[in-house]
Amino acid sequence: MSNERVIYLPLGGAGEIGMNAYVYGYGKPGKEKLILVDLGVTFPDMDGSPGVDLILPDISWLEKRKNDLEAIFVTHAHEDHVGAIAHYYAQLGAPVYARAFTANIARRKMGEHGHPEKAVTVVQPWPETVKAGPFSVGFAPISHSIPESSALVIDTPKGRLLHTGDFKIDTNPGVGEPFDHAMFEEIGKDGVLALMCDSTNVFSQHEGRSESTVSPEIEKLVAGAKGMVAATTFASNVARVLTLAEAGERAGRSICLMGRAMRRMIEASIETGVLTHFPTTVSPEDAKNLPRENVMLIVTGSQGERRAASAQLANGKYQGIKLVEGDLFLFSSKTIPGNERGVIRIMNQFSEIGVDVVDDDGGRYHVSGHANRPDIEVMHDLVKPQMVVPMHGEHRHLREHVKICNAKGIRGVLAVNGMLMNLTAKTPTVDEYVETGRTYLDGSVRVGALDGVVRDRIRMALNGHVTVNVILDEDNESLGDPWCEIKGLAETGTSNAPLIDVLEEDLAQFINRAGKKVLADEDKLDDELRRITRQSAMTEVGKKPEVTVIVSRLT
Amino acid sequence: MSNERVIYLPLGGAGEIGMNAYVYGYGKPGKEKLILVDLGVTFPDMDGSPGVDLILPDISWLEKRKNDLEAIFVTHAHEDHVGAIAHYYAQLGAPVYARAFTANIARRKMGEHGHPEKAVTVVQPWPETVKAGPFSVGFAPISHSIPESSALVIDTPKGRLLHTGDFKIDTNPGVGEPFDHAMFEEIGKDGVLALMCDSTNVFSQHEGRSESTVSPEIEKLVAGAKGMVAATTFASNVARVLTLAEAGERAGRSICLMGRAMRRMIEASIETGVLTHFPTTVSPEDAKNLPRENVMLIVTGSQGERRAASAQLANGKYQGIKLVEGDLFLFSSKTIPGNERGVIRIMNQFSEIGVDVVDDDGGRYHVSGHANRPDIEVMHDLVKPQMVVPMHGEHRHLREHVKICNAKGIRGVLAVNGMLMNLTAKTPTVDEYVETGRTYLDGSVRVGALDGVVRDRIRMALNGHVTVNVILDEDNESLGDPWCEIKGLAETGTSNAPLIDVLEEDLAQFINRAGKKVLADEDKLDDELRRITRQSAMTEVGKKPEVTVIVSRLT
């Protein structure tokens, strides 16, 4: 009997929302041929990853198996699905497949990293398929908040898998293909071994709303505006950008796109035929010279990102354009948890200028791109899989999704990052725990999340830093007193003397009393100087700083 | 004609939610007698104030006028209203007035700081009043989410002011006095010069809900639970804590309070007669030995605070108690914007253990303590003031509140922190802009928010730190090569050599080529070493670190 198996191994995206990377394999244990679905990034924050530019999944396991990797398939062009493609191209070297719009974005990324654009192959939608080793993969169009999102139909010698990617059920999405119930039913007809299913909105109990429901509301709002109108949304939500632009056009406004991502996404949509019409746009220079009531800006920065167009406008002027009292700013977007502070800062800055800010207002000007619980269940029911493996969710989302399955009598499998699942076992089991994690793009280099680099930064941010300098001569006698420099600590402590003076005095006392043996022992001396500095600072200012000790020995 | 005036000067709380501190004055310009309403704190975050323990309002202006300060009145015992009382007692020295429950909490704080408890005087509610210089101040009971909240009726020789404090309109608040429409109508009957009015929930369009509406839902939830139940809410929301405890008691559960604030608030409530009954509680040691289905924990940490009981339980064990699969954890609270990440982390940790987490679920298990827009308008209509001065809100809340007033034909006055308003001018005007801001409690010392201490910490967190050490002899000849230490930077850069080696080599080259003049010039040498280090690091790892230069000159 053959012992080939089908495996599923999330390296990112299962147990978190972000940096999706799902490995599928087929073959004898340890010798499976592999494909990778999506290779995305996630974004750093000051709490956990200060100074980091981008967070990538740790793909060490895949690098070791790169000779088995047949191909990478990208479901859609959101950063959490495509963002790491170019960063890891050199390591993995596998061909990348995507539909035209996604490929357009992926190729731009390849180009920016100096990789060949032809590394990305454009694929036609299901029922066309791509062969990759033992796999045959088809891109089944599915509605989401970006054009040409696809569920992947992954056929293996032991059965069919369906990987939904991100999706919602929208039969009138504005741009791109409507959700096709019949197609998914057909895909499931002959049996599906496992459905890997989006879990993002599993806690939303009501049926999801169509993208088309926001158009009339946006149109009404823009039509009623007196001054300049600016609106922000995710640039990749091309349907929304079109809705906004059309609302502006109907209200007699010229459309001005601001922010690099905004222009790029519309460009890509037009190049790939996703958008066949879009209102004529004007440059910021031209917009500046039009009457305010004839201008509509569509800008990046819906999440309050500091360098994006919305933040710049809130700060004052951006590309020569300034919002003033009586203008309107619309967040046609939802704030992702964790980004609240940045968004609120912008709202208050606009309020100070006198700009009226309108937010999504409980769904009036925004709808989610993910399936709510009832829609997730529709997907289960259309495909009728032998098991559901929830993905694209934090642990609580995956667990809830499993509970829903179990309540319906479908087998739900909870698999988080690093769990290598044997899907063809009688009961799907974790066959191996693979080490996964995060890799930081930090400036121009990559560092492991657990390397301690970022930990040291966090410690300096919390505790401040002291440099201690001691010079010893060839006889281990101190030349002069120890010398300190502080950064990120109060200058004066409880004794009302400068903190530096107190530290230097305490260190001098130690050095003067220390025996030759201690002074000669590099590690011991280092430890003692650090200990005294921390203790002395604690007494003075109530903080134990990070300490760099430099002992120079003249020989 | 007398030129005495009534002034209003927010030092905190107007233009932000937090650290409330409102000055009122009466007298000739610059010689007014003053009172202060509330003296609260706000909480630091990693984005803007890493390592800071607490944020206090900058009260420099008030310190200069301390001889004019007659008294401090505290509306209620929330930290953003009472939290800075003890920190600033030594500077201000004014008597503090509060109702019994608030005074109980304030006295505990005084005691912890070694100040006399008698600095806080207990006041009976309106119609009793306290004389303070030219002012007469009464505490009018008003419903909120903590016992004994009060609006302040502030009578001046030129008319009555009403300062609402935090409030909602709740005629059935569970604990404490219901909202008394007739009383506020009566207070306003003879004319009110200005209504200073809570603005927190001005964007909520629907009428607010009573605290009593959550009881049946909580009771149902707890009654249906199988394992141990734990619930968190703000400890100061005594009505909610009682509701939770009673729901537990009715379900046959022993109540265990966990977290210092939780025990302290219940203690204070019983001591002051605010709570006349509360279910018997058991200690964690006893709770541990009871069957799980007979225990209900009520715990601190509804905002995901790292050291609070909820976070500790999510981490594993707390005071001997461990939640396990099948237990229930209820957030009977709303997450304050900015705290999402912490709360979500706890939810996922519980999910990993198998604990079912229930959150406020759109208001089922939580109601806000602040008046929504229709309720704010009820307050306007009851009091019928000559003007409304919105407070307790970010700029956007204050502005919206002013817009509502203006639309109704009431004069709305937008005054943010630092605007000294003359309320008795024909048109209320800003007579002076006073410097305000934030003071950080950092370890055991206070530092100004703009001192640069925290800025340096943020820079180290974003860019890492390098120490550069050079030793020069009496002839300004370098003894050995420069020496570096790095913290918070990648060890290896693009050239694949250790970053330290690259930095030291570049610095050595510079030192060897530098002329005597540069080496002799302390500032110049320092600047150059810093510049080269930053540039070299930028080339190697794409980051410009913070640099501490230590040049030791042997003489």
Short mmCIF file of C-alpha atoms in Angstrom, two decimals, chain A residues 250-531:
data_model
loop_
_atom_site.label_atom_id
_atom_site.label_comp_id
_atom_site.label_asym_id
_atom_site.label_seq_id
_atom_site.Cartn_x
_atom_site.Cartn_y
_atom_site.Cartn_z
CA ARG A 250 -21.59 62.96 -10.55
CA ALA A 251 -21.29 65.84 -8.12
CA GLY A 252 -19.31 67.79 -10.71
CA ARG A 253 -15.94 67.22 -9.07
CA SER A 254 -12.58 66.47 -10.64
CA ILE A 255 -10.90 63.45 -9.12
CA CYS A 256 -7.38 63.69 -7.75
CA LEU A 257 -5.65 60.52 -6.55
CA MET A 258 -3.08 61.10 -3.83
CA GLY A 259 -0.55 58.65 -2.44
CA ARG A 260 1.63 56.26 -4.36
CA ALA A 261 -0.40 53.12 -3.62
CA MET A 262 -3.59 54.80 -4.79
CA ARG A 263 -2.18 55.69 -8.18
CA ARG A 264 -0.46 52.35 -8.53
CA MET A 265 -3.58 50.30 -7.86
CA ILE A 266 -5.69 52.24 -10.36
CA GLU A 267 -2.89 51.97 -12.89
CA ALA A 268 -2.70 48.20 -12.39
CA SER A 269 -6.48 47.92 -12.68
CA ILE A 270 -6.52 49.74 -15.97
CA GLU A 271 -3.48 47.89 -17.36
CA THR A 272 -5.07 44.53 -16.61
CA GLY A 273 -8.55 45.42 -17.82
CA VAL A 274 -10.04 45.09 -14.34
CA LEU A 275 -11.23 48.66 -14.70
CA THR A 276 -12.66 49.48 -18.09
CA HIS A 277 -13.72 52.97 -17.09
CA PHE A 278 -12.57 55.42 -14.45
CA PRO A 279 -13.33 59.13 -14.19
CA THR A 280 -10.63 61.38 -15.58
CA THR A 281 -8.21 62.38 -12.87
CA VAL A 282 -6.32 65.62 -12.35
CA SER A 283 -2.94 66.18 -10.75
CA PRO A 284 -2.63 67.88 -7.35
CA GLU A 285 -1.18 70.93 -9.16
CA ASP A 286 -4.32 71.22 -11.28
CA ALA A 287 -6.67 70.40 -8.40
CA LYS A 288 -5.17 73.27 -6.43
CA ASN A 289 -6.35 75.73 -9.04
CA LEU A 290 -9.93 74.46 -9.25
CA PRO A 291 -12.77 75.79 -7.09
CA ARG A 292 -12.86 73.74 -3.88
CA GLU A 293 -16.39 72.50 -4.54
CA ASN A 294 -15.18 70.98 -7.80
CA VAL A 295 -12.50 68.79 -6.30
CA MET A 296 -12.55 65.35 -4.76
CA LEU A 297 -9.35 63.85 -3.39
CA ILE A 298 -9.08 60.10 -2.99
CA VAL A 299 -6.15 59.43 -0.72
CA THR A 300 -4.13 56.73 1.00
CA GLY A 301 -3.83 56.39 4.76
CA SER A 302 -7.13 54.98 5.98
CA GLN A 303 -5.33 53.36 8.91
CA GLY A 304 -3.72 56.58 10.10
CA GLU A 305 -0.29 55.66 8.73
CA ARG A 306 2.03 58.55 9.58
CA ARG A 307 3.51 59.06 6.14
CA ALA A 308 0.40 58.47 4.04
CA ALA A 309 -1.58 61.20 2.31
CA SER A 310 -4.35 61.46 4.93
CA ALA A 311 -1.86 62.10 7.74
CA GLN A 312 -0.01 64.65 5.64
CA LEU A 313 -3.22 66.49 4.82
CA ALA A 314 -4.15 66.46 8.51
CA ASN A 315 -0.72 67.90 9.32
CA GLY A 316 -1.23 70.81 6.95
CA LYS A 317 -0.31 70.79 3.32
CA TYR A 318 0.30 67.85 0.99
CA GLN A 319 1.48 68.27 -2.57
CA GLY A 320 0.32 71.86 -2.43
CA ILE A 321 -3.19 71.04 -1.27
CA LYS A 322 -4.57 72.15 2.06
CA LEU A 323 -7.92 71.26 3.58
CA VAL A 324 -9.71 74.14 5.27
CA GLU A 325 -12.78 74.83 7.38
CA GLY A 326 -15.92 73.56 5.71
CA ASP A 327 -14.20 70.76 3.80
CA LEU A 328 -15.19 67.15 4.32
CA PHE A 329 -12.99 64.15 5.02
CA LEU A 330 -14.49 60.65 4.71
CA PHE A 331 -13.01 57.47 6.17
CA SER A 332 -14.60 54.93 3.84
CA SER A 333 -12.88 52.23 5.86
CA LYS A 334 -12.77 50.44 9.17
CA THR A 335 -9.94 50.92 11.60
CA ILE A 336 -8.00 47.70 12.10
CA PRO A 337 -7.56 46.96 15.82
CA GLY A 338 -4.30 48.51 16.94
CA ASN A 339 -4.50 51.44 14.53
CA GLU A 340 -7.07 53.43 16.52
CA ARG A 341 -4.61 55.94 17.96
CA GLY A 342 -3.27 56.96 14.58
CA VAL A 343 -6.73 57.35 13.06
CA ILE A 344 -8.04 59.31 16.03
CA ARG A 345 -5.02 61.62 15.89
CA ILE A 346 -5.88 62.49 12.28
CA MET A 347 -9.55 63.03 13.12
CA ASN A 348 -8.61 65.50 15.84
CA GLN A 349 -6.13 67.32 13.62
CA PHE A 350 -8.86 67.78 11.01
CA SER A 351 -11.25 68.91 13.74
CA GLU A 352 -8.75 71.60 14.75
CA ILE A 353 -8.65 72.87 11.18
CA GLY A 354 -12.44 72.82 11.02
CA VAL A 355 -12.72 69.97 8.53
CA ASP A 356 -15.79 67.77 9.05
CA VAL A 357 -14.80 64.15 9.46
CA VAL A 358 -17.17 61.33 8.63
CA ASP A 359 -16.23 57.76 9.48
CA ASP A 360 -17.74 54.46 8.39
CA ASP A 361 -20.65 55.26 10.71
CA GLY A 362 -21.55 51.70 11.55
CA GLY A 363 -21.31 50.47 7.99
CA ARG A 364 -22.93 53.28 6.08
CA TYR A 365 -19.76 54.11 4.16
CA HIS A 366 -17.91 50.84 4.44
CA VAL A 367 -18.49 47.12 4.22
CA SER A 368 -16.06 44.35 5.12
CA GLY A 369 -14.35 42.17 2.53
CA HIS A 370 -14.68 39.01 4.61
CA ALA A 371 -17.47 36.50 5.00
CA ASN A 372 -19.49 36.76 8.19
CA ARG A 373 -20.56 33.65 10.05
CA PRO A 374 -23.69 32.93 7.97
CA ASP A 375 -21.68 33.38 4.76
CA ILE A 376 -18.91 31.11 6.02
CA GLU A 377 -21.60 28.54 6.58
CA VAL A 378 -22.90 29.02 3.05
CA MET A 379 -19.43 28.14 1.83
CA HIS A 380 -19.37 24.97 3.96
CA ASP A 381 -22.76 24.00 2.57
CA LEU A 382 -21.87 24.64 -1.06
CA VAL A 383 -18.62 22.68 -0.97
CA LYS A 384 -19.62 19.94 1.49
CA PRO A 385 -16.04 19.02 2.40
CA GLN A 386 -14.97 16.03 4.49
CA MET A 387 -13.32 18.48 6.85
CA VAL A 388 -12.94 22.21 7.34
CA VAL A 389 -9.56 23.65 8.32
CA PRO A 390 -10.12 27.25 9.43
CA MET A 391 -7.40 29.70 8.48
CA HIS A 392 -6.83 33.47 8.21
CA GLY A 393 -7.64 34.18 11.81
CA GLU A 394 -6.31 34.56 15.30
CA HIS A 395 -6.58 31.56 17.57
CA ARG A 396 -10.00 32.70 18.82
CA HIS A 397 -11.33 32.95 15.25
CA LEU A 398 -10.06 29.52 14.27
CA ARG A 399 -11.44 27.96 17.44
CA GLU A 400 -14.86 29.55 16.95
CA HIS A 401 -14.90 28.39 13.34
CA VAL A 402 -14.11 24.84 14.45
CA LYS A 403 -16.90 25.00 17.02
CA ILE A 404 -19.37 26.05 14.33
CA CYS A 405 -18.30 23.13 12.14
CA ASN A 406 -18.55 20.63 14.95
CA ALA A 407 -22.02 21.91 15.85
CA LYS A 408 -23.09 21.25 12.23
CA GLY A 409 -21.61 17.79 12.15
CA ILE A 410 -18.69 18.73 9.89
CA ARG A 411 -15.23 17.81 11.07
CA GLY A 412 -13.42 21.00 12.05
CA VAL A 413 -9.64 20.88 12.36
CA LEU A 414 -7.76 23.44 14.44
CA ALA A 415 -4.31 23.91 12.93
CA VAL A 416 -2.12 26.89 13.79
CA ASN A 417 1.21 28.02 12.39
CA GLY A 418 3.77 25.24 12.57
CA MET A 419 1.37 22.32 12.76
CA LEU A 420 2.14 19.94 9.95
CA MET A 421 -1.17 18.15 9.42
CA ASN A 422 -1.58 14.84 7.67
CA LEU A 423 -4.90 15.38 5.92
CA THR A 424 -5.08 11.83 4.58
CA ALA A 425 -4.75 10.16 7.98
CA LYS A 426 -7.93 8.47 9.17
CA THR A 427 -8.20 11.29 11.68
CA PRO A 428 -6.29 14.36 10.57
CA THR A 429 -3.38 14.63 12.96
CA VAL A 430 -0.46 16.88 13.71
CA ASP A 431 2.43 14.81 12.39
CA GLU A 432 5.08 17.31 13.28
CA TYR A 433 5.52 20.64 14.98
CA VAL A 434 7.60 22.84 12.72
CA GLU A 435 9.39 25.87 14.10
CA THR A 436 7.80 28.98 12.71
CA GLY A 437 7.90 32.60 13.68
CA ARG A 438 8.62 36.04 12.43
CA THR A 439 11.52 37.55 10.59
CA TYR A 440 11.96 41.29 10.82
CA LEU A 441 13.00 43.42 7.92
CA ASP A 442 14.95 45.96 9.90
CA GLY A 443 16.41 48.73 7.81
CA SER A 444 18.12 46.80 5.04
CA VAL A 445 18.71 43.55 6.87
CA ARG A 446 16.69 40.68 8.25
CA VAL A 447 16.77 39.75 11.90
CA GLY A 448 14.96 36.98 13.69
CA ALA A 449 12.19 38.08 16.02
CA LEU A 450 13.90 36.19 18.84
CA ASP A 451 17.45 37.35 18.15
CA GLY A 452 17.26 39.89 20.95
CA VAL A 453 17.87 42.92 18.76
CA VAL A 454 14.36 44.26 19.14
CA ARG A 455 14.18 43.12 22.75
CA ASP A 456 17.17 45.36 23.50
CA ARG A 457 15.46 48.29 21.80
CA ILE A 458 12.30 47.79 23.83
CA ARG A 459 14.37 47.66 27.01
CA MET A 460 16.13 50.91 26.14
CA ALA A 461 12.73 52.48 25.42
CA LEU A 462 11.38 51.37 28.78
CA ASN A 463 14.44 51.87 30.96
CA GLY A 464 16.80 54.30 29.26
CA HIS A 465 20.49 53.72 28.70
CA VAL A 466 23.72 54.44 30.54
CA THR A 467 27.23 54.15 29.15
CA VAL A 468 29.91 53.53 31.75
CA ASN A 469 33.53 54.12 30.84
CA VAL A 470 36.54 53.07 32.88
CA ILE A 471 40.19 53.19 31.87
CA LEU A 472 42.69 50.92 33.59
CA ASP A 473 46.45 51.06 33.16
CA GLU A 474 48.77 48.09 32.81
CA ASP A 475 48.72 47.61 36.59
CA ASN A 476 44.91 47.57 36.64
CA GLU A 477 44.91 50.95 38.30
CA SER A 478 42.11 53.21 37.28
CA LEU A 479 43.16 56.29 35.31
CA GLY A 480 40.83 58.94 36.63
CA ASP A 481 37.29 58.24 37.79
CA PRO A 482 34.62 56.31 35.88
CA TRP A 483 32.68 58.37 33.40
CA CYS A 484 28.98 58.05 32.50
CA GLU A 485 26.70 59.20 29.73
CA ILE A 486 22.93 58.85 29.97
CA LYS A 487 20.23 58.72 27.31
CA GLY A 488 16.53 58.56 27.99
CA LEU A 489 16.78 59.11 31.73
CA ALA A 490 15.80 62.05 33.91
CA GLU A 491 18.74 64.39 34.42
CA THR A 492 18.03 64.89 38.10
CA GLY A 493 16.86 62.39 40.64
CA THR A 494 15.54 62.38 44.18
CA SER A 495 18.77 63.70 45.72
CA ASN A 496 18.52 66.81 43.51
CA ALA A 497 22.03 66.29 42.19
CA PRO A 498 22.55 65.48 38.51
CA LEU A 499 22.00 61.77 37.96
CA ILE A 500 25.33 61.51 36.15
CA ASP A 501 27.19 62.87 39.16
CA VAL A 502 25.53 60.41 41.49
CA LEU A 503 26.28 57.47 39.21
CA GLU A 504 29.90 58.53 38.72
CA GLU A 505 30.41 58.99 42.44
CA ASP A 506 29.00 55.56 43.27
CA LEU A 507 31.12 53.98 40.56
CA ALA A 508 34.23 55.83 41.72
CA GLN A 509 33.72 54.59 45.26
CA PHE A 510 33.47 51.06 43.98
CA ILE A 511 36.58 51.34 41.82
CA ASN A 512 38.60 52.86 44.61
CA ARG A 513 37.67 50.09 46.99
CA ALA A 514 37.78 47.22 44.53
CA GLY A 515 40.59 44.73 44.93
CA LYS A 516 43.12 44.10 42.16
CA LYS A 517 41.52 40.75 41.55
CA VAL A 518 38.18 42.24 40.66
CA LEU A 519 39.76 44.90 38.48
CA ALA A 520 41.75 42.27 36.63
CA ASP A 521 38.72 40.07 36.01
CA GLU A 522 37.03 41.38 32.89
CA ASP A 523 33.63 39.72 33.36
CA LYS A 524 33.44 40.32 37.06
CA LEU A 525 34.31 44.01 36.70
CA ASP A 526 31.80 44.42 33.92
CA ASP A 527 29.06 42.81 36.00
CA GLU A 528 29.81 44.88 39.05
CA LEU A 529 29.86 48.18 37.16
CA ARG A 530 26.54 47.29 35.57
CA ARG A 531 25.01 46.22 38.86
#
